[in-house]
């Protein structure tokens, strides 16, 4: 991906390949090489094998479901002309476990139910922003399915949404993908404009927001999620 | 720090300048670049040669050797007993010459330099006379933030109500680029995922940190007011404060404006930067709780140098604290010993500048060696 203007920084093409193994699936991502800097973060979970894993000591998400951060990264993009840090980029990649009942029903592996459960999960934590939707019908909300976009895949499609995490901030890209009947992958990227006192950032907020979405799509394009023949058989049976 | 701000003082301090790096020693590689030894400490605090940004700063300064500015003939240069060097004349001339200083802005550092040919220079050289750090930040507003777990399990800092910090741990951050980074530091420093953050933006560190600006920016004043309001609202509530880095200087400013006692407030300091001894004195008079392990240090250059500079004052302020109970006596003894040890380490790392000599080592070489004290 070519970055806009003179922006330079870590890129996914040259990132490290990291593979996580699940029951019936193998998930590979490219994580960018984050430079060593005071404010940067580059954390990848030590555990790469999640087959038959016990999730009782995991963190819990806002719906009290066990979850783990596969990777959390934070770095600054620079302007090649001035070498100023112009944008702060935060990358989050995690998996969340569904309830035993949902697992039994294979709801993550069925296109329709996957879409509905994800919409419900997202709407659960975004009630506060419905007010914004009443003022602006283009604002992502349950009514417009948070600008849901289907990312076509061979067996099961992934979903991309636009979500607002904090009041007063613009919606950010967020994506989900079903890993197996037990886990769903969630990921997001956030880009914020950086400023030094007395210096103007040459990149507008609009440009950086566009860059945020393009970078996120680029990140997703480097994902490789492969299902085992058994998982594919379940997906096919649920389709019919 | 006596830095050469005018041409007269610059000339008087020429023996304090050493080569910046092996690449900037003149000859076929370009102009020589020299830097004042007095800048070692501020440079050490702002530039880490092992980090990406530190490397970029060093390379850009080295590139100054390609500067094509023509050296000016300075009035009074190379003369002794020049009648034009009366104090009045040199002051006026100094002001004029200040206008000719040039600045290289790279990353978080402003590098002020002049091009001049002095005694011993074969050609006009670059003299770095001052540096100043300016932190970058994402522009989040100051105030209280609480951690909220999102749908993907990541922790998102959310602005919160002042009145709900009763019985909680509140962390005041040092220099931080973003609220998320500061929240992460808060959880690390307190070993508690529910710690509330008082976010102090990067510009506050510019104004109150080791560089201490004489005039405070509007954003810094606003942050101080926010913290004062938090103290006023929670004065009669029980709060456990963790203060890191430049947060100490911010707390010091806020404490000046808080009337009454803080006897329900407990304080702990992590890598304090600023006048820590003064803060301890004010907290003692306000009857704040300073119990247990209220002081800790984890590899922070600026904190180390700040400690070594004010060791005696700090020890004196600690001696004036109310007598500790039981284990507090032992803990306090350990804290005082650790401050003494840290000050010793800091003083070893810092005055290497006195031994800096162009003949043996350049500025950057010593900076790298001093890296073991980071």
mmCIF file with all atom_site columns, C-alpha atoms in Angstrom, chain A residues 38 196-197 199, chain B residues 39 41-47 57 104-112 130-136 175 202-213 246:
data_model
loop_
_atom_site.group_PDB
_atom_site.id
_atom_site.type_symbol
_atom_site.label_atom_id
_atom_site.label_alt_id
_atom_site.label_comp_id
_atom_site.label_asym_id
_atom_site.label_entity_id
_atom_site.label_seq_id
_atom_site.pdbx_PDB_ins_code
_atom_site.Cartn_x
_atom_site.Cartn_y
_atom_site.Cartn_z
_atom_site.occupancy
_atom_site.B_iso_or_equiv
_atom_site.pdbx_formal_charge
_atom_site.auth_seq_id
_atom_site.auth_comp_id
_atom_site.auth_asym_id
_atom_site.auth_atom_id
_atom_site.pdbx_PDB_model_num
ATOM 1  C CA . UNK A 1 38  ? 9.562  5.564  24.048 1.00 0.00 ? 38  UNK A CA 1
ATOM 2  C CA . UNK A 1 196 ? 3.992  19.505 18.600 1.00 0.00 ? 196 UNK A CA 1
ATOM 3  C CA . UNK A 1 197 ? 3.501  22.896 20.263 1.00 0.00 ? 197 UNK A CA 1
ATOM 4  C CA . UNK A 1 199 ? 4.137  23.284 14.670 1.00 0.00 ? 199 UNK A CA 1
ATOM 5  C CA . UNK B 2 39  ? 23.985 20.460 27.114 1.00 0.00 ? 39  UNK B CA 1
ATOM 6  C CA . UNK B 2 41  ? 22.203 16.480 30.684 1.00 0.00 ? 41  UNK B CA 1
ATOM 7  C CA . UNK B 2 42  ? 19.233 17.944 28.739 1.00 0.00 ? 42  UNK B CA 1
ATOM 8  C CA . UNK B 2 43  ? 20.351 16.001 25.663 1.00 0.00 ? 43  UNK B CA 1
ATOM 9  C CA . UNK B 2 44  ? 20.706 12.808 27.702 1.00 0.00 ? 44  UNK B CA 1
ATOM 10 C CA . UNK B 2 45  ? 17.120 13.230 28.967 1.00 0.00 ? 45  UNK B CA 1
ATOM 11 C CA . UNK B 2 46  ? 15.604 13.987 25.560 1.00 0.00 ? 46  UNK B CA 1
ATOM 12 C CA . UNK B 2 47  ? 17.537 11.758 23.162 1.00 0.00 ? 47  UNK B CA 1
ATOM 13 C CA . UNK B 2 57  ? 17.873 13.387 15.716 1.00 0.00 ? 57  UNK B CA 1
ATOM 14 C CA . UNK B 2 104 ? 17.108 22.946 13.509 1.00 0.00 ? 104 UNK B CA 1
ATOM 15 C CA . UNK B 2 105 ? 13.784 21.381 14.455 1.00 0.00 ? 105 UNK B CA 1
ATOM 16 C CA . UNK B 2 106 ? 13.820 17.619 14.379 1.00 0.00 ? 106 UNK B CA 1
ATOM 17 C CA . UNK B 2 107 ? 11.354 15.324 16.130 1.00 0.00 ? 107 UNK B CA 1
ATOM 18 C CA . UNK B 2 108 ? 10.969 16.423 19.741 1.00 0.00 ? 108 UNK B CA 1
ATOM 19 C CA . UNK B 2 109 ? 14.117 18.549 19.773 1.00 0.00 ? 109 UNK B CA 1
ATOM 20 C CA . UNK B 2 110 ? 14.843 22.190 18.893 1.00 0.00 ? 110 UNK B CA 1
ATOM 21 C CA . UNK B 2 111 ? 18.561 22.587 18.268 1.00 0.00 ? 111 UNK B CA 1
ATOM 22 C CA . UNK B 2 112 ? 19.851 26.194 18.351 1.00 0.00 ? 112 UNK B CA 1
ATOM 23 C CA . UNK B 2 130 ? 21.090 25.350 23.178 1.00 0.00 ? 130 UNK B CA 1
ATOM 24 C CA . UNK B 2 131 ? 18.582 22.499 22.860 1.00 0.00 ? 131 UNK B CA 1
ATOM 25 C CA . UNK B 2 132 ? 14.959 22.319 23.928 1.00 0.00 ? 132 UNK B CA 1
ATOM 26 C CA . UNK B 2 133 ? 12.544 19.394 23.928 1.00 0.00 ? 133 UNK B CA 1
ATOM 27 C CA . UNK B 2 134 ? 8.963  19.742 22.679 1.00 0.00 ? 134 UNK B CA 1
ATOM 28 C CA . UNK B 2 135 ? 6.826  16.646 23.160 1.00 0.00 ? 135 UNK B CA 1
ATOM 29 C CA . UNK B 2 136 ? 4.260  15.486 20.610 1.00 0.00 ? 136 UNK B CA 1
ATOM 30 C CA . UNK B 2 175 ? 5.182  12.750 29.521 1.00 0.00 ? 175 UNK B CA 1
ATOM 31 C CA . UNK B 2 202 ? 2.354  16.270 26.532 1.00 0.00 ? 202 UNK B CA 1
ATOM 32 C CA . UNK B 2 203 ? 2.568  20.081 26.524 1.00 0.00 ? 203 UNK B CA 1
ATOM 33 C CA . UNK B 2 204 ? 2.473  20.074 30.353 1.00 0.00 ? 204 UNK B CA 1
ATOM 34 C CA . UNK B 2 205 ? 5.707  18.089 30.371 1.00 0.00 ? 205 UNK B CA 1
ATOM 35 C CA . UNK B 2 206 ? 7.209  20.714 28.035 1.00 0.00 ? 206 UNK B CA 1
ATOM 36 C CA . UNK B 2 207 ? 6.325  23.507 30.451 1.00 0.00 ? 207 UNK B CA 1
ATOM 37 C CA . UNK B 2 208 ? 6.945  21.817 33.808 1.00 0.00 ? 208 UNK B CA 1
ATOM 38 C CA . UNK B 2 209 ? 9.482  19.080 33.121 1.00 0.00 ? 209 UNK B CA 1
ATOM 39 C CA . UNK B 2 210 ? 13.263 19.297 33.167 1.00 0.00 ? 210 UNK B CA 1
ATOM 40 C CA . UNK B 2 211 ? 13.088 22.194 30.677 1.00 0.00 ? 211 UNK B CA 1
ATOM 41 C CA . UNK B 2 212 ? 10.789 24.332 32.847 1.00 0.00 ? 212 UNK B CA 1
ATOM 42 C CA . UNK B 2 213 ? 9.385  27.113 30.710 1.00 0.00 ? 213 UNK B CA 1
ATOM 43 C CA . UNK B 2 246 ? 6.568  15.235 35.287 1.00 0.00 ? 246 UNK B CA 1
#
